[in-house]
XYZ file of C-alpha atoms in Angstrom:
534
model
C 19.942 69.057 124.390
C 18.161 65.870 126.025
C 18.524 67.807 129.875
C 17.545 71.000 128.453
C 14.225 69.129 126.806
C 14.206 67.342 129.615
C 13.625 70.796 132.362
C 11.392 72.331 128.858
C 9.236 69.358 129.498
C 8.889 70.265 133.062
C 8.283 73.603 133.443
C 5.095 73.021 130.902
C 3.956 70.720 133.342
C 4.271 72.697 136.396
C 2.679 75.597 134.523
C 0.092 73.529 132.988
C -0.396 72.477 137.169
C -0.497 75.546 138.142
C -3.029 77.197 135.437
C -5.600 74.814 136.915
C -5.161 76.278 140.036
C -5.218 79.595 139.111
C -8.439 80.834 140.189
C -10.703 82.510 137.682
C -12.757 85.385 138.276
C -15.092 85.912 135.287
C -18.107 84.596 135.314
C -21.338 84.970 132.835
C -24.889 85.009 133.334
C -27.441 84.821 130.828
C -30.728 85.028 131.088
C -33.774 83.754 128.528
C -36.865 82.867 128.026
C -40.152 84.243 128.145
C -41.950 85.247 130.890
C -46.238 84.442 131.110
C -48.287 88.058 129.761
C -45.034 89.607 127.998
C -41.873 88.812 125.784
C -38.708 88.382 127.796
C -37.417 92.049 126.620
C -40.082 93.568 128.425
C -38.521 93.054 131.575
C -35.279 94.401 133.104
C -32.963 92.484 135.804
C -30.114 93.221 139.041
C -27.803 91.123 140.642
C -27.378 91.808 144.195
C -23.898 90.016 145.934
C -24.648 87.746 148.095
C -20.824 86.007 148.251
C -17.750 86.829 146.546
C -15.274 84.028 145.694
C -12.270 82.455 143.658
C -13.381 80.719 140.804
C -11.622 77.527 139.387
C -11.650 74.362 137.806
C -10.766 71.231 139.741
C -11.146 67.947 138.158
C -12.433 70.000 135.322
C -15.540 71.033 137.319
C -16.073 74.602 137.916
C -15.846 75.501 141.783
C -16.250 78.548 144.319
C -13.966 78.795 147.112
C -12.076 81.060 149.364
C -15.486 82.799 150.148
C -16.356 86.102 151.296
C -19.631 88.312 152.023
C -20.268 90.382 148.768
C -20.838 94.006 148.223
C -24.195 93.918 147.754
C -25.910 92.599 151.155
C -26.465 93.628 155.141
C -24.241 90.361 155.864
C -25.063 90.923 160.178
C -28.724 91.031 159.918
C -29.081 88.705 157.110
C -27.429 85.924 159.037
C -29.237 86.834 162.481
C -32.316 86.585 160.636
C -31.612 83.032 159.261
C -30.447 81.741 162.972
C -33.060 83.003 164.238
C -36.184 81.300 161.914
C -38.295 78.840 164.185
C -38.231 76.905 161.251
C -34.989 76.585 159.669
C -33.284 78.318 162.089
C -31.007 75.382 163.643
C -29.485 74.829 159.853
C -27.155 77.889 160.555
C -25.826 77.531 164.444
C -22.955 76.395 163.187
C -22.620 78.692 160.006
C -20.642 82.039 161.456
C -19.123 82.503 158.370
C -19.243 83.029 154.833
C -18.012 79.668 153.642
C -19.813 77.531 156.354
C -23.036 79.592 155.508
C -22.065 78.409 151.236
C -21.988 74.794 152.632
C -25.444 74.475 154.308
C -26.550 76.613 151.036
C -25.354 73.905 148.864
C -26.071 71.178 151.277
C -30.280 72.083 151.345
C -30.619 73.522 147.731
C -32.865 70.515 146.777
C -35.390 71.919 149.411
C -37.601 74.385 147.668
C -39.617 75.778 150.456
C -35.832 76.344 152.604
C -34.489 77.928 148.903
C -37.642 79.966 148.878
C -36.951 81.367 152.231
C -33.210 81.749 151.951
C -34.234 83.610 149.273
C -36.772 86.056 150.787
C -34.688 87.021 153.436
C -31.636 88.213 151.688
C -34.315 90.267 148.990
C -34.965 91.627 152.810
C -31.270 92.375 153.235
C -29.852 93.662 149.978
C -28.538 97.226 150.224
C -27.208 99.287 146.810
C -28.539 99.218 142.926
C -27.033 95.426 142.453
C -25.416 94.939 139.581
C -28.159 95.560 136.232
C -28.533 92.356 133.758
C -29.105 93.076 130.369
C -31.731 90.275 129.369
C -30.742 87.816 126.135
C -26.991 88.176 126.217
C -24.279 87.425 128.597
C -23.182 89.533 131.526
C -20.107 89.355 133.470
C -19.978 89.234 136.698
C -16.830 88.159 139.162
C -17.352 84.606 140.860
C -19.828 84.491 143.497
C -23.190 83.190 145.074
C -25.656 86.549 143.870
C -29.776 87.219 144.283
C -31.455 87.865 140.553
C -33.965 90.217 140.886
C -36.898 90.643 138.560
C -36.581 95.142 138.804
C -39.730 94.522 135.891
C -42.653 97.689 136.192
C -45.317 94.703 135.957
C -47.199 95.214 133.058
C -51.138 93.571 133.657
C -50.677 90.047 133.463
C -47.139 89.974 134.987
C -45.075 88.453 137.857
C -41.917 88.463 139.340
C -40.027 86.238 140.880
C -35.932 86.015 142.303
C -33.350 83.851 142.413
C -30.284 82.927 144.974
C -27.539 81.396 142.577
C -24.106 80.228 142.614
C -22.673 82.015 139.765
C -20.158 80.548 138.526
C -18.401 79.735 133.955
C -21.495 79.953 131.972
C -24.881 80.356 133.966
C -28.082 80.505 132.010
C -30.783 80.960 133.804
C -34.665 80.429 132.328
C -37.231 83.104 133.507
C -40.559 81.801 135.144
C -43.899 82.863 136.079
C -46.995 81.611 136.733
C -50.096 84.152 136.736
C -53.804 83.172 136.898
C -55.837 83.994 133.786
C -59.996 84.824 133.729
C -62.742 84.471 131.676
C -66.552 86.078 132.014
C -69.324 84.140 129.984
C -72.926 84.590 129.938
C -75.223 81.725 129.916
C -77.320 82.181 126.144
C -80.948 80.450 127.051
C -82.316 79.453 123.637
C -80.360 79.880 120.352
C -77.326 78.582 121.888
C -76.913 74.612 123.184
C -73.524 73.895 122.266
C -70.912 73.096 124.934
C -67.384 74.093 123.817
C -65.881 73.051 126.909
C -67.694 75.488 129.415
C -71.189 74.423 129.944
C -74.186 74.396 127.940
C -74.846 77.732 126.722
C -72.424 79.716 128.433
C -70.370 81.999 125.697
C -70.085 85.885 124.994
C -72.983 86.528 123.215
C -76.645 86.722 125.014
C -80.198 87.836 124.312
C -83.044 87.889 127.039
C -86.212 89.461 127.989
C -86.039 92.420 130.312
C -87.035 91.055 134.017
C -85.048 87.965 132.682
C -82.661 86.586 135.326
C -79.058 86.146 133.239
C -76.802 83.275 134.201
C -73.072 84.147 134.415
C -69.955 82.293 135.035
C -66.310 83.797 136.261
C -63.740 81.257 135.060
C -60.184 81.909 136.845
C -56.965 79.118 136.869
C -54.555 78.721 139.310
C -51.597 79.109 139.381
C -48.783 78.042 140.487
C -48.013 79.227 144.160
C -44.950 78.010 145.222
C -43.113 80.730 145.058
C -45.087 82.614 147.306
C -45.856 82.224 151.298
C -49.273 84.274 150.762
C -51.329 84.545 147.619
C -53.737 87.424 147.221
C -56.789 86.464 144.469
C -59.562 88.835 144.101
C -62.506 88.474 141.359
C -63.703 92.405 140.586
C -66.783 91.848 138.308
C -68.418 95.047 136.913
C -72.425 95.095 136.014
C -72.793 98.071 135.120
C -76.530 99.082 136.640
C -78.637 97.696 133.528
C -79.132 94.707 136.633
C -79.803 94.344 139.612
C -76.800 93.133 141.895
C -76.981 89.951 143.186
C -77.067 88.687 146.741
C -74.290 87.595 147.873
C -75.795 84.456 148.936
C -76.303 83.986 145.173
C -73.302 84.242 144.338
C -71.645 80.526 144.738
C -68.080 79.194 143.723
C -66.569 75.831 142.787
C -63.122 74.448 142.609
C -62.657 72.078 138.997
C -60.617 70.460 137.154
C -62.400 71.786 133.836
C -64.355 75.179 133.064
C -67.750 74.245 133.841
C -69.857 73.022 136.754
C -71.026 69.110 137.000
C -71.384 66.005 138.538
C -67.884 65.271 137.969
C -66.521 68.042 140.496
C -67.156 66.339 143.579
C -66.989 68.207 146.565
C -67.195 71.524 144.523
C -69.044 73.851 146.613
C -65.860 76.113 148.130
C -67.815 79.661 148.616
C -67.217 79.144 152.383
C -63.216 79.464 151.390
C -64.199 83.247 150.082
C -64.976 86.802 151.217
C -67.664 87.616 148.533
C -68.658 91.753 148.828
C -71.046 93.354 146.994
C -70.999 97.191 146.326
C -74.366 98.090 145.122
C -73.730 101.537 144.428
C -71.276 101.092 141.676
C -72.480 98.224 140.404
C -69.681 95.662 141.630
C -69.210 92.778 143.669
C -65.668 91.184 144.723
C -65.209 87.129 144.947
C -61.381 87.143 147.296
C -59.895 83.709 148.543
C -58.885 83.040 151.679
C -54.939 82.497 151.983
C -54.645 79.675 153.581
C -57.170 78.068 151.556
C -56.076 78.958 147.935
C -52.490 77.863 148.514
C -53.592 74.324 149.092
C -55.401 74.458 145.199
C -52.133 74.076 143.487
C -52.963 70.756 142.522
C -56.775 72.275 140.999
C -57.533 74.077 137.365
C -59.885 76.222 137.385
C -62.178 78.517 140.221
C -65.499 79.069 138.800
C -67.757 81.727 140.304
C -71.515 81.343 139.330
C -74.272 83.474 140.029
C -77.529 85.372 138.024
C -78.567 89.087 137.739
C -81.991 90.050 136.764
C -82.714 92.699 133.857
C -84.033 95.338 134.099
C -85.963 98.438 133.086
C -82.251 100.651 132.692
C -81.292 98.070 129.326
C -80.374 99.430 126.579
C -82.360 98.323 123.837
C -80.690 96.785 121.018
C -77.023 98.302 119.921
C -74.985 98.970 122.094
C -76.117 96.344 124.310
C -75.230 95.556 128.153
C -71.476 94.798 128.354
C -69.799 93.478 131.584
C -66.404 92.523 132.697
C -64.118 90.614 135.523
C -61.123 91.507 135.902
C -58.756 89.340 138.324
C -55.832 91.388 140.949
C -53.467 88.554 142.031
C -49.793 88.427 143.875
C -47.115 89.345 141.007
C -44.421 88.772 143.332
C -42.972 86.722 146.064
C -40.573 89.322 147.492
C -42.534 92.336 147.958
C -45.775 90.932 147.822
C -47.143 93.224 145.189
C -50.354 92.633 143.346
C -51.073 92.612 139.460
C -54.046 92.707 137.611
C -55.667 90.400 134.340
C -56.648 91.952 131.069
C -60.671 92.219 131.392
C -62.795 89.800 129.837
C -65.960 90.878 128.695
C -69.572 89.532 127.681
C -72.821 90.988 126.392
C -76.486 91.048 126.322
C -78.811 91.946 124.141
C -83.085 92.935 123.964
C -84.938 94.241 121.463
C -88.263 96.105 121.284
C -91.634 95.073 119.475
C -94.153 97.823 118.130
C -97.515 97.263 116.839
C -99.394 99.344 114.451
C -102.981 99.328 114.007
C -104.382 100.770 111.063
C -107.996 100.247 109.441
C -109.397 99.043 105.886
C -105.708 97.650 104.887
C -104.567 101.961 104.808
C -101.282 102.519 106.333
C -102.707 106.321 106.447
C -105.219 105.085 109.107
C -104.346 104.213 112.377
C -107.000 103.795 114.754
C -106.810 103.960 118.572
C -108.491 101.590 121.120
C -107.778 98.347 120.166
C -106.748 95.700 122.720
C -103.727 92.921 122.664
C -102.045 90.407 124.544
C -98.654 88.815 124.004
C -97.500 84.993 124.539
C -94.589 83.893 124.607
C -93.752 80.185 123.642
C -93.860 78.892 127.217
C -97.753 79.915 126.919
C -97.003 82.910 129.625
C -98.440 86.528 129.007
C -96.008 89.687 129.231
C -96.576 91.695 131.650
C -95.179 95.555 131.550
C -94.436 98.240 133.493
C -96.299 102.498 132.344
C -93.090 102.585 130.275
C -94.497 99.678 127.748
C -91.303 97.572 129.496
C -91.128 94.173 130.113
C -91.544 93.162 133.483
C -91.655 90.127 133.425
C -94.093 87.011 132.405
C -97.714 85.820 133.824
C -99.292 81.965 133.703
C -102.786 83.327 133.205
C -103.774 85.404 130.136
C -106.675 87.745 132.729
C -103.660 88.632 134.814
C -101.040 89.453 131.826
C -101.205 93.533 130.333
C -103.496 94.844 127.950
C -101.993 96.353 125.502
C -104.303 99.656 124.106
C -102.878 101.156 120.724
C -102.406 104.524 121.290
C -103.862 107.668 118.497
C -100.628 106.675 115.774
C -102.058 103.473 115.945
C -98.840 101.865 118.066
C -98.244 100.400 121.477
C -95.284 98.824 122.218
C -93.955 96.320 124.411
C -89.912 97.304 124.840
C -87.702 94.364 125.929
C -88.612 91.554 124.433
C -86.028 87.791 123.516
C -85.160 87.218 120.273
C -87.993 84.180 119.986
C -91.384 83.380 118.582
C -94.608 84.786 119.881
C -98.153 85.818 119.555
C -100.324 88.558 119.656
C -103.569 88.348 120.515
C -106.465 90.902 119.621
C -108.541 90.596 122.282
C -110.847 94.067 121.412
C -110.979 95.915 118.373
C -111.159 99.549 117.771
C -114.791 101.438 117.759
C -116.900 101.173 114.403
C -114.424 97.632 113.725
C -114.297 94.154 113.419
C -111.599 91.542 115.182
C -109.912 90.233 112.315
C -110.771 86.736 110.613
C -107.367 85.265 112.017
C -107.979 82.253 113.569
C -108.942 82.929 117.601
C -108.267 87.217 116.783
C -104.531 85.440 116.729
C -101.274 85.977 114.809
C -97.677 84.404 115.400
C -94.798 86.909 115.606
C -91.600 85.851 114.599
C -88.468 88.103 116.515
C -85.078 87.314 115.229
C -81.734 88.712 116.440
C -78.578 87.271 114.642
C -75.668 87.259 116.894
C -72.501 86.131 117.371
C -72.322 83.145 119.693
C -69.426 82.034 120.876
C -66.037 82.074 122.707
C -63.944 84.475 120.542
C -66.368 87.814 120.373
C -63.692 90.988 119.832
C -65.294 92.964 122.803
C -67.237 94.804 120.003
C -70.826 95.662 120.113
C -71.365 95.435 116.591
C -69.719 92.402 115.825
C -71.854 90.731 118.630
C -75.256 91.759 117.226
C -75.610 92.108 113.530
C -79.096 92.199 112.382
C -83.089 91.742 113.219
C -85.388 90.743 111.352
C -89.650 90.350 112.683
C -92.624 88.281 110.538
C -96.250 88.235 111.598
C -97.861 85.364 110.387
C -94.863 85.134 107.865
C -95.157 88.512 106.379
C -91.726 90.186 106.958
C -92.382 93.508 108.673
C -89.948 96.804 109.416
C -86.719 96.867 111.785
C -83.922 99.220 112.690
C -81.576 96.947 113.692
C -79.483 99.048 115.855
C -82.019 100.679 117.801
C -83.266 97.271 118.264
C -86.507 97.582 117.074
C -88.879 95.593 114.883
C -92.830 96.507 114.219
C -95.677 95.035 112.843
C -98.886 96.067 111.309
C -102.384 94.827 112.120
C -105.304 96.117 110.374
C -108.696 95.543 111.381
C -112.615 95.922 108.572
C -115.386 97.946 108.893
C -118.411 96.156 110.617
C -121.896 96.695 108.913
C -123.230 99.964 108.992
C -126.343 100.211 110.910
C -129.400 102.350 110.187
C -129.308 106.432 110.282
C -133.035 108.392 111.036
C -134.876 109.399 107.587
C -133.094 106.724 105.571
C -134.137 103.494 103.885
C -134.464 101.261 107.494
C -137.131 104.197 108.220
C -139.470 104.343 105.592
C -139.904 100.333 105.741
C -141.522 100.974 109.071
C -143.324 103.930 107.313
C -145.241 101.712 104.981
C -145.820 98.218 107.133
C -146.966 100.749 110.216
C -149.510 102.051 106.842
C -150.118 99.005 106.020
C -151.337 97.794 109.973
C -153.353 100.557 109.939
C -155.151 99.955 106.643
C -155.548 96.263 107.487
C -157.127 98.014 111.266
C -159.793 100.066 109.065
C -160.633 96.962 106.908
C -161.536 94.635 109.218
C -163.630 97.272 111.574
C -165.895 98.192 108.422
C -166.460 94.681 107.342
C -167.061 94.244 111.469
C -169.743 97.089 110.937
C -171.423 95.223 107.672
C -172.061 92.299 108.999
C -173.753 93.748 112.495
C -175.946 95.247 110.151
C -177.047 92.258 108.346
C -178.370 90.722 111.620
């Protein structure tokens, strides 16, 4: 029995030793995590076998041995391209077989540029469809080296990246992709002075006069581009016909550590690192990075495009305003150099109309034509309008400002005004009426638009501009908020009544004339009597 026990012990020991050396062919790959721009379950993957081998455990470590070429690689061309590369080819001089090639890969695994080169070369020489991998669960694969490829049809805001790795035991892959983001901001010139990290006044909503220059910022993030040899990065800005297109010389690009341009951004002007193209026919312009420059900016945070555009006579009054937008096209796959696109980001600009109604004697039904006015803004400048009553600009001298004349319905319009304070000055009353008694014939006008100035506009026009009010000398006028029109009323009183033919005025002249004639007769008779006495 003692001998039997000893023999059984030896047999069990032998079995354990043998078990340690028996190849274990099964391995699992689990892809988890989330990808930028969307949850992981929106992505599909495939595994391409580059090498196959035996998986076994030695000294409590899982190793791959007996390495041979896998089923999903054009091995001859793959090895040929590796050896022929001018940068890394020397590393593969003695790598003529799969096992020696695998050793080179293992020895240089800590070099990101080398790993990127091998991965891209493997991607070019893969064949077949690979093995489908379901994200979020363990996928059984035979042991070996695999190229893991994201095969997703990428949505906007997504990117893909491939990886070459040894699959032995249980392998977990964390998906990591980085895509740029873009924002557009418009500068509000009077109502919004907060910074909010974008620079004073820059937000999603603004209102202006027609003819004003409106300032915009396009803000793009700089992504991790380490996996890419080349990188495409292009802003596309769509202004619409309500704005005059900016000249290319007036479009500037800055590199910044934050979302604004200020004195902290030393040597920030990088306009010469971009190609700028304006398509006036479509009211679009493009700002495209030169690859050799943007690839050096991984340590920077933001690219900011700054420009101004004139709000022109095509502007809508009130709703729906002037929406304009930006999107960003970028490289989203280092293996295919495919392009993705961000979601559009919008801002909106509004402008309004002031109607002045001229009436007589306080009677709303007695409209007066021919009254003449001038309009002055809070900066002391006088409005200039075109033949359609639309604002063209502002003039320093009153005499050069437009004369605004009431029509037969008593109304004159000023179309395309910013929210703010103005002064109406009546310079000539209608025939038969006096100028108003208001000091200097001037009236204070307060035009107030309620707008949602901030960084979180819903991109619904009705949420950006919600109300309009107007006052004339603190008296409320009437408004149509949706149409963006505000109406005030100015009344004139009749002048003094002039004498009419046959009236009392002529009677007075007759009486005075008779008195004078009688006086002359008395004087004549008196003179004669005095002459007779002498």
